[in-house]
CSV table of C-alpha atoms and ligand atoms in Angstrom, one decimal:
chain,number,residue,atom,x,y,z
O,1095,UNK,CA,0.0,0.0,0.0
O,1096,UNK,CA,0.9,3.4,-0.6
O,1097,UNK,CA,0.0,6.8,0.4
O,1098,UNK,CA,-0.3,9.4,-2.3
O,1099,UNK,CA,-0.6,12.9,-1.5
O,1100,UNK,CA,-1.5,15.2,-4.1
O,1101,UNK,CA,-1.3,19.5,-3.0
O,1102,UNK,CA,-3.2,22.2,-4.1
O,1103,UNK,CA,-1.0,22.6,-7.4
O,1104,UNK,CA,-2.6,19.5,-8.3
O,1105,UNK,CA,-6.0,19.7,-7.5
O,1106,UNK,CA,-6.7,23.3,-9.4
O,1107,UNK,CA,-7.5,23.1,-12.4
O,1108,UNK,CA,-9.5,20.6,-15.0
O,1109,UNK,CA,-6.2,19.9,-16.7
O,1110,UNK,CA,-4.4,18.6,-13.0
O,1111,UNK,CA,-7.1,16.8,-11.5
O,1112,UNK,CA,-7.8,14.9,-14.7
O,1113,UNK,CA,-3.7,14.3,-14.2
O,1114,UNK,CA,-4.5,13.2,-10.6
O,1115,UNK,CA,-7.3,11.0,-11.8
O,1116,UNK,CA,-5.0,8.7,-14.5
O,1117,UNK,CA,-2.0,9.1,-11.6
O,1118,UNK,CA,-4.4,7.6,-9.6
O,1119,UNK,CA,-6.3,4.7,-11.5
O,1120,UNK,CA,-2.5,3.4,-12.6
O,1121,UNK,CA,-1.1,3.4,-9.3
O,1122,UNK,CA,-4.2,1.2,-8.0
O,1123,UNK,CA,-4.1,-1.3,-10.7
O,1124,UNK,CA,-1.0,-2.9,-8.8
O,1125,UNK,CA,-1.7,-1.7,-4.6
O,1126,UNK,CA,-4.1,-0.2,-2.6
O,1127,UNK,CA,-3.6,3.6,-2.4
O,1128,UNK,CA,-4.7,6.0,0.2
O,1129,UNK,CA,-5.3,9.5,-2.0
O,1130,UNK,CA,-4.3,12.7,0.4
O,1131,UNK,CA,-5.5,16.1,-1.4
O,1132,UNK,CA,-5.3,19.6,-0.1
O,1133,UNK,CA,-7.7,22.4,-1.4
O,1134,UNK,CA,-7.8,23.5,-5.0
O,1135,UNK,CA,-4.8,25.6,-5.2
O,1136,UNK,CA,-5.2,29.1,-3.8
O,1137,UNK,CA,-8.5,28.6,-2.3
O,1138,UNK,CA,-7.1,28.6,1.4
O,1139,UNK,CA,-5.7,32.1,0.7
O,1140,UNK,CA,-8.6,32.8,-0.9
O,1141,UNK,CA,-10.7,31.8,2.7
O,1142,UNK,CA,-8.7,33.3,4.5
O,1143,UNK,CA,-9.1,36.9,2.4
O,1144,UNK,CA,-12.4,36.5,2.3
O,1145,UNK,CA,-13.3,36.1,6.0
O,1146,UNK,CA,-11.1,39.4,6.9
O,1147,UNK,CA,-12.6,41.7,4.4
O,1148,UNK,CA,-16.3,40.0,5.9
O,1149,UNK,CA,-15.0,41.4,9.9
O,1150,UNK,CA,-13.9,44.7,8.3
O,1151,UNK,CA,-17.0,44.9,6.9
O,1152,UNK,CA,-15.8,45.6,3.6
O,1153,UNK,CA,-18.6,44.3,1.1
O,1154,UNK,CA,-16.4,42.8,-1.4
O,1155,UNK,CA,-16.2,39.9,0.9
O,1156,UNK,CA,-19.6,38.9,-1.1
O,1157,UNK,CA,-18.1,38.9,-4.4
O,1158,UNK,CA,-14.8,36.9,-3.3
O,1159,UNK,CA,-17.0,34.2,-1.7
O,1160,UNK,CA,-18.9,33.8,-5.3
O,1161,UNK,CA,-15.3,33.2,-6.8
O,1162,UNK,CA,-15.1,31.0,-4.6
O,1163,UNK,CA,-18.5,29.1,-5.3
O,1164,UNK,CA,-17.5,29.3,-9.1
O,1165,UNK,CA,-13.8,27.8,-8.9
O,1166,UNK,CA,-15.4,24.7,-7.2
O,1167,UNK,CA,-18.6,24.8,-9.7
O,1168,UNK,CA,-16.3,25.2,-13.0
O,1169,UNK,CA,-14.2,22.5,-11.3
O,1170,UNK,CA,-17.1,19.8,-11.0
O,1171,UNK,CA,-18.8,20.9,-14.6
O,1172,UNK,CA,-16.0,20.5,-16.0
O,1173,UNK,CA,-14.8,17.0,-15.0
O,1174,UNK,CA,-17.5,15.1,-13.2
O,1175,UNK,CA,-19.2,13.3,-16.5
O,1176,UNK,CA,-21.6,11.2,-15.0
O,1177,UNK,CA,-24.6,13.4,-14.1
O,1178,UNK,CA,-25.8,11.4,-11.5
O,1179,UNK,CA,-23.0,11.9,-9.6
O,1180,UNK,CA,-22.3,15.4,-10.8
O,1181,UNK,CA,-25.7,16.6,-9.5
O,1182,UNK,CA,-25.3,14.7,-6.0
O,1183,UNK,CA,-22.0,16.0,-5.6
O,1184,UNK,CA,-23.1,19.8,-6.5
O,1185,UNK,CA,-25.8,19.1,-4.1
O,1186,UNK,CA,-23.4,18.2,-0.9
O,1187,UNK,CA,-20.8,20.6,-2.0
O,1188,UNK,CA,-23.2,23.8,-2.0
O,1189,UNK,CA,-24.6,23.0,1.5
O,1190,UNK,CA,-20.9,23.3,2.5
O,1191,UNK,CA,-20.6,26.4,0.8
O,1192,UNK,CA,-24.4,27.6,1.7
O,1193,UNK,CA,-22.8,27.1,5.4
O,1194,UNK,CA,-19.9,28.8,4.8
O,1195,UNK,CA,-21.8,31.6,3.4
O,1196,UNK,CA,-24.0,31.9,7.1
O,1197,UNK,CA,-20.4,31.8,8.7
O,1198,UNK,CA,-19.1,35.2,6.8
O,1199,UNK,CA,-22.8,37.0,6.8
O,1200,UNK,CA,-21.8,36.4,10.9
O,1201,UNK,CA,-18.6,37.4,10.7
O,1202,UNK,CA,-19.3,40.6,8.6
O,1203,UNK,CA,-22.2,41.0,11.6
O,1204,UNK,CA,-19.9,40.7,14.7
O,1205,UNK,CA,-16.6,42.2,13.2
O,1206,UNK,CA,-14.6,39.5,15.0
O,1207,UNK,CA,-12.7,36.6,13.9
O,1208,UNK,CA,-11.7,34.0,17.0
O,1209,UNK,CA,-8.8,31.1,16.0
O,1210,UNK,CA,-12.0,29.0,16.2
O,1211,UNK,CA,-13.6,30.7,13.6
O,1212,UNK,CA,-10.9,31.0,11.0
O,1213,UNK,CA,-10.1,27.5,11.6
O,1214,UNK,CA,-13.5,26.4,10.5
O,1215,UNK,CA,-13.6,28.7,7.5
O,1216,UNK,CA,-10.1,27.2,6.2
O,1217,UNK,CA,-11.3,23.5,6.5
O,1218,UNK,CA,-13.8,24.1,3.9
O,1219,UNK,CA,-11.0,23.6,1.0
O,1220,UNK,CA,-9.8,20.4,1.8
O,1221,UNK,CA,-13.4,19.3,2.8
O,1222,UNK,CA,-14.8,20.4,-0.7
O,1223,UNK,CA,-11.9,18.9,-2.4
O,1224,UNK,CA,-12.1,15.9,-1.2
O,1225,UNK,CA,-15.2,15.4,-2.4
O,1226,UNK,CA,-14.8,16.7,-5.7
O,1227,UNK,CA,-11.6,13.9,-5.8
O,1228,UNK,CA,-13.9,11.0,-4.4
O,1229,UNK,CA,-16.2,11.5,-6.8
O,1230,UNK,CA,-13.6,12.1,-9.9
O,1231,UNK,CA,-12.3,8.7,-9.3
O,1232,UNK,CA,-14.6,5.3,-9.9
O,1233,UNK,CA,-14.8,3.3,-6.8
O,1234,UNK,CA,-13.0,5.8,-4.6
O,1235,UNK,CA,-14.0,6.2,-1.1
O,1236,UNK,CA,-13.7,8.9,1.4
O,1237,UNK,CA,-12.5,9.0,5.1
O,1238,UNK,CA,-13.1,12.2,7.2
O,1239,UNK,CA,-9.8,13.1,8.6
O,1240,UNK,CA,-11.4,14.6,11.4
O,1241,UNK,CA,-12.2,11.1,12.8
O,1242,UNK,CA,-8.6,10.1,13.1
O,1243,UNK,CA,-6.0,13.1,12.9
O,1244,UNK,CA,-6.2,14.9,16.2
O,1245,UNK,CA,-4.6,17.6,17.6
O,1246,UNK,CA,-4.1,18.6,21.0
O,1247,UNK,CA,-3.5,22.6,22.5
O,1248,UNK,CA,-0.3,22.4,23.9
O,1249,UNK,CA,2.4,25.6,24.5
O,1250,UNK,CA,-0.3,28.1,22.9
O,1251,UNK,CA,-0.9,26.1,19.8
O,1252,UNK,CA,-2.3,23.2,18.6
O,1253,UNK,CA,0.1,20.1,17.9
O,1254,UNK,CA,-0.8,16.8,16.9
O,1255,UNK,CA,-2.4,14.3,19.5
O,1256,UNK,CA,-0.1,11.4,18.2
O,1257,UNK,CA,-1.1,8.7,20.8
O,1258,UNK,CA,-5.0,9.1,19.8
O,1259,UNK,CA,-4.1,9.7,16.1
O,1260,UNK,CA,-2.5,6.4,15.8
O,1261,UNK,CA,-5.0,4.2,17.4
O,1262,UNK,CA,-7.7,6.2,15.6
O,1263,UNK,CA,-6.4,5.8,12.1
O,1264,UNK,CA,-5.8,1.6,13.5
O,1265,UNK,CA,-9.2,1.5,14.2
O,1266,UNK,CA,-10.1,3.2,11.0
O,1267,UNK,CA,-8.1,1.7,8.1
O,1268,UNK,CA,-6.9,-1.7,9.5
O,1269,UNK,CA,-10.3,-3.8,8.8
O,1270,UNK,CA,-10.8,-2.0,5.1
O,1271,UNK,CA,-9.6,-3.4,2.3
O,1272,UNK,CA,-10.6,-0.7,-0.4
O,1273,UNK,CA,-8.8,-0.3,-3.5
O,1274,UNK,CA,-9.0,4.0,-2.9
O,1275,UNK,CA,-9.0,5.7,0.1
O,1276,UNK,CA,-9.1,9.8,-0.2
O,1277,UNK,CA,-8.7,11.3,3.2
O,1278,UNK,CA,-9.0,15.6,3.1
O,1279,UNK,CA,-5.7,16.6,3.9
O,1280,UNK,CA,-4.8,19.5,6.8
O,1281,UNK,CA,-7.6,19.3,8.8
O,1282,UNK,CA,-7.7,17.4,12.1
O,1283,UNK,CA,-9.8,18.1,15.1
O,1284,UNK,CA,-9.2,18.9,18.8
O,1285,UNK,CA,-9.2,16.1,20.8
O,1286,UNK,CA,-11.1,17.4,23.5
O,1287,UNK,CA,-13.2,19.8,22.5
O,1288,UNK,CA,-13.7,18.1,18.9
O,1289,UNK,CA,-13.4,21.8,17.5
O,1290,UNK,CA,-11.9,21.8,13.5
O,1291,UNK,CA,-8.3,22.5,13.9
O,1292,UNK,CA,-5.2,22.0,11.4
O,1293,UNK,CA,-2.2,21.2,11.3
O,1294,UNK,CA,-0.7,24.4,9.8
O,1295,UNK,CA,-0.4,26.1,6.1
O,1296,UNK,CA,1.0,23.2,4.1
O,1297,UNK,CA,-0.1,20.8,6.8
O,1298,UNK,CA,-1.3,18.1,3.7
O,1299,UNK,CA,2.0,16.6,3.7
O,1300,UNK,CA,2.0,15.9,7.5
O,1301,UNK,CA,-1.5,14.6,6.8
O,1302,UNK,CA,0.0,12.2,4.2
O,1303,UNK,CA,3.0,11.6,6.5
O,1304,UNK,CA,1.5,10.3,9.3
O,1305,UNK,CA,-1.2,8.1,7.5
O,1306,UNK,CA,2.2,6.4,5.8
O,1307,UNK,CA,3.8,6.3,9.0
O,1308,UNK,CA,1.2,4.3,11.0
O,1309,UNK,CA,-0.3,2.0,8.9
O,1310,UNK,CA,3.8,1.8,7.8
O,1311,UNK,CA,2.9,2.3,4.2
O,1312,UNK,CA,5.8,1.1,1.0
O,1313,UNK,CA,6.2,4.6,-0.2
O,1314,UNK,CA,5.1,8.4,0.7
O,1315,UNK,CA,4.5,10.0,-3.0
O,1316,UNK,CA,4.1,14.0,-2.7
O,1317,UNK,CA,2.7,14.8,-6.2
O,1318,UNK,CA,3.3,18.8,-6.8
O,1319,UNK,CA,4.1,20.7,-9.5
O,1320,UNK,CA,7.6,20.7,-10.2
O,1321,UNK,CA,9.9,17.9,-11.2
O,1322,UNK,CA,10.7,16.9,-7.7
O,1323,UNK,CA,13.0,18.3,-4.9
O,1324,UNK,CA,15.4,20.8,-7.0
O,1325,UNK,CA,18.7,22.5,-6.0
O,1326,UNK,CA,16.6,25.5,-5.6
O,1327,UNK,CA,13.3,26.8,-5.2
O,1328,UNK,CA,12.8,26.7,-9.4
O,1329,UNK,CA,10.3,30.2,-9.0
O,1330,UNK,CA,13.4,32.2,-7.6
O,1331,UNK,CA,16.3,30.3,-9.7
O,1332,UNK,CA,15.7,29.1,-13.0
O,1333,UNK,CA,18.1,26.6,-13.8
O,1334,UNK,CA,17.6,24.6,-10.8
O,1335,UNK,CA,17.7,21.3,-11.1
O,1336,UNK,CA,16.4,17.8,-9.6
O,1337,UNK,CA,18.1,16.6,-6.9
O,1338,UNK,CA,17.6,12.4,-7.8
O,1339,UNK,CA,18.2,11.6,-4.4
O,1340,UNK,CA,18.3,13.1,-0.3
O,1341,UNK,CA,18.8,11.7,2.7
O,1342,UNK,CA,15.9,12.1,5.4
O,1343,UNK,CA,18.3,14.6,7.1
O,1344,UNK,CA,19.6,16.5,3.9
O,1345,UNK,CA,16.0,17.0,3.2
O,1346,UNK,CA,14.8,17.6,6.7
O,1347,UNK,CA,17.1,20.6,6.7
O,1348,UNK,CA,16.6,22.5,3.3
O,1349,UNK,CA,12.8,22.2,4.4
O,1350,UNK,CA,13.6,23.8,8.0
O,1351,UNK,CA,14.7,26.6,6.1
O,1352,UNK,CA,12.7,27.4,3.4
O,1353,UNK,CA,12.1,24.7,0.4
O,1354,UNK,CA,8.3,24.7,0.7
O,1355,UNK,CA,8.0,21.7,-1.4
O,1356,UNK,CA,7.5,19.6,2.2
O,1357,UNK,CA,6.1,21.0,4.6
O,1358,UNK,CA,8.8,20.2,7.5
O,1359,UNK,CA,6.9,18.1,10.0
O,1360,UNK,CA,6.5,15.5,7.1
O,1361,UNK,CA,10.1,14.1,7.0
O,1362,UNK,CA,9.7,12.7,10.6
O,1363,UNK,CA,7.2,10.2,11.1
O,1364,UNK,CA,8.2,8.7,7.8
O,1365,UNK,CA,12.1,8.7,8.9
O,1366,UNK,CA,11.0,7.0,12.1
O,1367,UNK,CA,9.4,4.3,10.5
O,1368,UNK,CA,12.0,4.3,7.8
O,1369,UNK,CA,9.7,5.1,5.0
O,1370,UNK,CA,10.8,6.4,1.5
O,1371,UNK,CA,9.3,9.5,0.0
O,1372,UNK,CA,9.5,10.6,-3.4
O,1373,UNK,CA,8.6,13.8,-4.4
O,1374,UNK,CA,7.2,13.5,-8.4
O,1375,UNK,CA,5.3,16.0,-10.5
O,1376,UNK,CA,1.5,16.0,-11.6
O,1377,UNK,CA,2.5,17.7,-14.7
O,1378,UNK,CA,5.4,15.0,-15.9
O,1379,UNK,CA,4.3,11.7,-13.9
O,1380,UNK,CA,6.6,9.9,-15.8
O,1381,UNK,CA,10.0,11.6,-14.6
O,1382,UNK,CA,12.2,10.3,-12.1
O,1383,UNK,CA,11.8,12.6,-9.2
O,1384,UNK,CA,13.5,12.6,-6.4
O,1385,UNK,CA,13.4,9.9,-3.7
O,1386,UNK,CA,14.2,10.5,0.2
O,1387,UNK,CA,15.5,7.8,2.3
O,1388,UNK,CA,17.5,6.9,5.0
O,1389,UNK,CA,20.8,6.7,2.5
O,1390,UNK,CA,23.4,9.1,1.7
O,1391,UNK,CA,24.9,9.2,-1.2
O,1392,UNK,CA,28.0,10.8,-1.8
O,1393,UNK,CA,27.8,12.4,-5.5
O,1394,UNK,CA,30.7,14.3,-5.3
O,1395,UNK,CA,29.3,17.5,-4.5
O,1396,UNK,CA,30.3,19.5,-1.9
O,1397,UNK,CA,26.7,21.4,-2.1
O,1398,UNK,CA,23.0,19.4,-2.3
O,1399,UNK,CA,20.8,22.6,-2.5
O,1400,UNK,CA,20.0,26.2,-1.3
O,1401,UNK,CA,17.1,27.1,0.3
O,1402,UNK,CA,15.8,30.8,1.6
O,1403,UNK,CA,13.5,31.7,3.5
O,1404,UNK,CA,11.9,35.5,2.6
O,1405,UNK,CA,11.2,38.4,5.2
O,1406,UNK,CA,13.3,37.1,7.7
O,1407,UNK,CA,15.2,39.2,10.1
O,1408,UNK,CA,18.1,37.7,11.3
O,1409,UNK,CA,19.2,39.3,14.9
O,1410,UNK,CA,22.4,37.8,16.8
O,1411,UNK,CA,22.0,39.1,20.7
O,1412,UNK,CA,25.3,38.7,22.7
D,1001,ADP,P1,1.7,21.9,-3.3
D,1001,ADP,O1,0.5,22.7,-3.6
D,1001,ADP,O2,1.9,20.8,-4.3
D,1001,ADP,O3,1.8,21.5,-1.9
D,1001,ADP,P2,3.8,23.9,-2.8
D,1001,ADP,O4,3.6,25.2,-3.4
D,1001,ADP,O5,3.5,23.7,-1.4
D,1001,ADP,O6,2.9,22.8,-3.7
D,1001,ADP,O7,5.3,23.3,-3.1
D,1001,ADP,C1,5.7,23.3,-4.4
D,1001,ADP,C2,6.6,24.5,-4.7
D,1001,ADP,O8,7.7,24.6,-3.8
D,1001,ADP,C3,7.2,24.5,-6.1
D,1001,ADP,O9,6.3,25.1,-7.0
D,1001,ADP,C4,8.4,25.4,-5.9
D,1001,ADP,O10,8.2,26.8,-6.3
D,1001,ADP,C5,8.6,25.5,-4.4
D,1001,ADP,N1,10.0,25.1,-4.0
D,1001,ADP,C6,10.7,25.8,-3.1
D,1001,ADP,N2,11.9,25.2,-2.9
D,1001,ADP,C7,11.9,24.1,-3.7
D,1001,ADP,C8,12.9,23.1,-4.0
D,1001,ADP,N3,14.1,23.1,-3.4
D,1001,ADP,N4,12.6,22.2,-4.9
D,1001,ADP,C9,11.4,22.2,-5.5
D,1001,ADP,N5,10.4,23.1,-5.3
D,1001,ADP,C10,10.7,24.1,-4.4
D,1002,LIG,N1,-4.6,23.9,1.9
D,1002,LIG,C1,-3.7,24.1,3.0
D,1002,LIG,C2,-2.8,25.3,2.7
D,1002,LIG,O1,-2.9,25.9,1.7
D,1002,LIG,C3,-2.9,22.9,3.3
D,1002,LIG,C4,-2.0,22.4,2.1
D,1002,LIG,O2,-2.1,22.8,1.0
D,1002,LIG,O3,-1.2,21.5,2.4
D,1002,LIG,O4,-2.0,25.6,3.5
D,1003,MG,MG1,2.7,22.2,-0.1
């Protein structure tokens, strides 16, 4: 079995998702896959916008959240074929978004945004996109991640329950058989309160992570949009190139400081349980990309890759 995470570059537009979809099917002709997708690209931003011009009372807010609406309506016209299913899925997905219409109308009413609320609003992507995924691909079935990934407020912010997660996501997966799992990635819930909480901006991967890690999964795939983990971030330096292979710790550290292409709780659970990952592109399935393991490979350069990290002060106190 493998675990198969696929981010926001991948899920948004007609052209990538169909991608997914084929990336998909393949992969499940030989294993059982478990499918983690985060919201159509830009759509978290986009949630997040929304809900502050809503508090500051700034009418736009209405016309942002009908972007909204359409993205995920083009999205489903476009590729769900089968009207049956088109229809039911338009029906479930527009009483998410009829509910996440109520929750800015309140916001714009009380001018006030708690944590709790913007942690709600957020989880709307990755519970939308899900379900647009599930229904794109034929005999897929869909977990809710807020079942099994918990969190837990600890030191002013919310961390991941592991002890609960684990036996959760035991109790979840172990008895199933399917040939396509497709959990929402991100989201999680509290484990006391059972509020929606998250596991940070580019929390997917740790999503996908610690799925892989438990149920100790062959492989971790992140499927993104570049060619795989390059010397450099390829939007700042353009003749980067693919790194073919990192070790869990030459990885863990250009992610620690600023290669966004995994999000840097990911690398753990999987190097615990000595799990490879391989980073490979939507738009290119059939390149190498890289692969992560426990390995280092000396290739005779003194330098793997660069990473930066923008708007950062540095300040050295003595
Ligand atoms: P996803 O939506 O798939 O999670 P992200 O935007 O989080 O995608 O991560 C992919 C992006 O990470 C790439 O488009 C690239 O611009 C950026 N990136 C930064 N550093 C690197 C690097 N060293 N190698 C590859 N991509 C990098
Ligand atoms: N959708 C979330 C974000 O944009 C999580 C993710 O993409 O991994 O941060
Ligand atoms: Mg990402």
């Amino acid at each position: 079995m493998k675990v198969m995470k696929f981010g926001g570059t991948s899920v948004g537009s007609v052209n990538s998702i169909l991608n997914l979809k084929s990336i998909v099917e393949k992969a499940a002709e030989n294993e059982n896959v478990i499918v983690v997708v985060s919201a159509l690209g830009g759509i978290t931003d986009k949630l997040i916008k929304t809900s502050q011009l809503a508090v500051n009372g700034d009418k736009a807010f209405n016309k942002e959240f009908q972007e909204i609406v359409a993205r995920h309506h083009d999205l489903i016209n476009a590729t769900i074929t089968c009207d049956k299913r088109r229809s039911a899925l338009l029906e479930e997905v527009d009483m998410l978004l009829n509910e996440l219409d109520n929750i800015y109308q309140g916001l714009a009413l009380i001018n006030n945004m708690t944590p709790k609320s913007e942690a709600t609003i957020v989880s709307y992507g990755e519970r939308i996109s899900s379900r647009i995924v599930t229904a794109l691909i034929d005999g897929a079935v869909r977990f809710n991640a807020r079942n099994f990934i918990k969190t837990e407020f600890k030191h002013s912010k919310y961390i991941l329950a592991s002890d609960e997660t684990e036996k959760l996501i035991h109790a979840r997966f172990d008895s199933r058989d399917d040939r396509i799992i497709v959990v929402p990635g991100f989201i999680a819930q509290d484990k006391e309160s059972e509020e929606i909480t998250n596991l940070g901006r580019g929390g997917s991967d740790y999503t996908a992570a610690i799925i892989a890690a438990t149920l100790n999964a062959d492989c971790l795939e992140i499927w993104t949009d570049v060619d795989g983990f390059m010397t450099a971030d390829p939007r700042v330096i353009n003749n980067a190139y693919t790194i073919r292979h990192l070790s869990y710790v030459e990885a863990t550290e250009l992610c620690n400081f600023g290669a966004k292409v995994v999000y840097p709780p990911t690398i753990y659970p999987v190097f615990k349980a000595n799990i490879p990952i391989r980073i490979k592109n939507t738009f290119n399935p059939d390149g190498e990309g890289t692969v992560i393991d426990a390995h280092s490979e000396d290739e005779g350069r003194l330098i793997k890759g660069i990473s930066s990290i923008n708007d950062t002060d540095l300040l050295t106190v003595q």
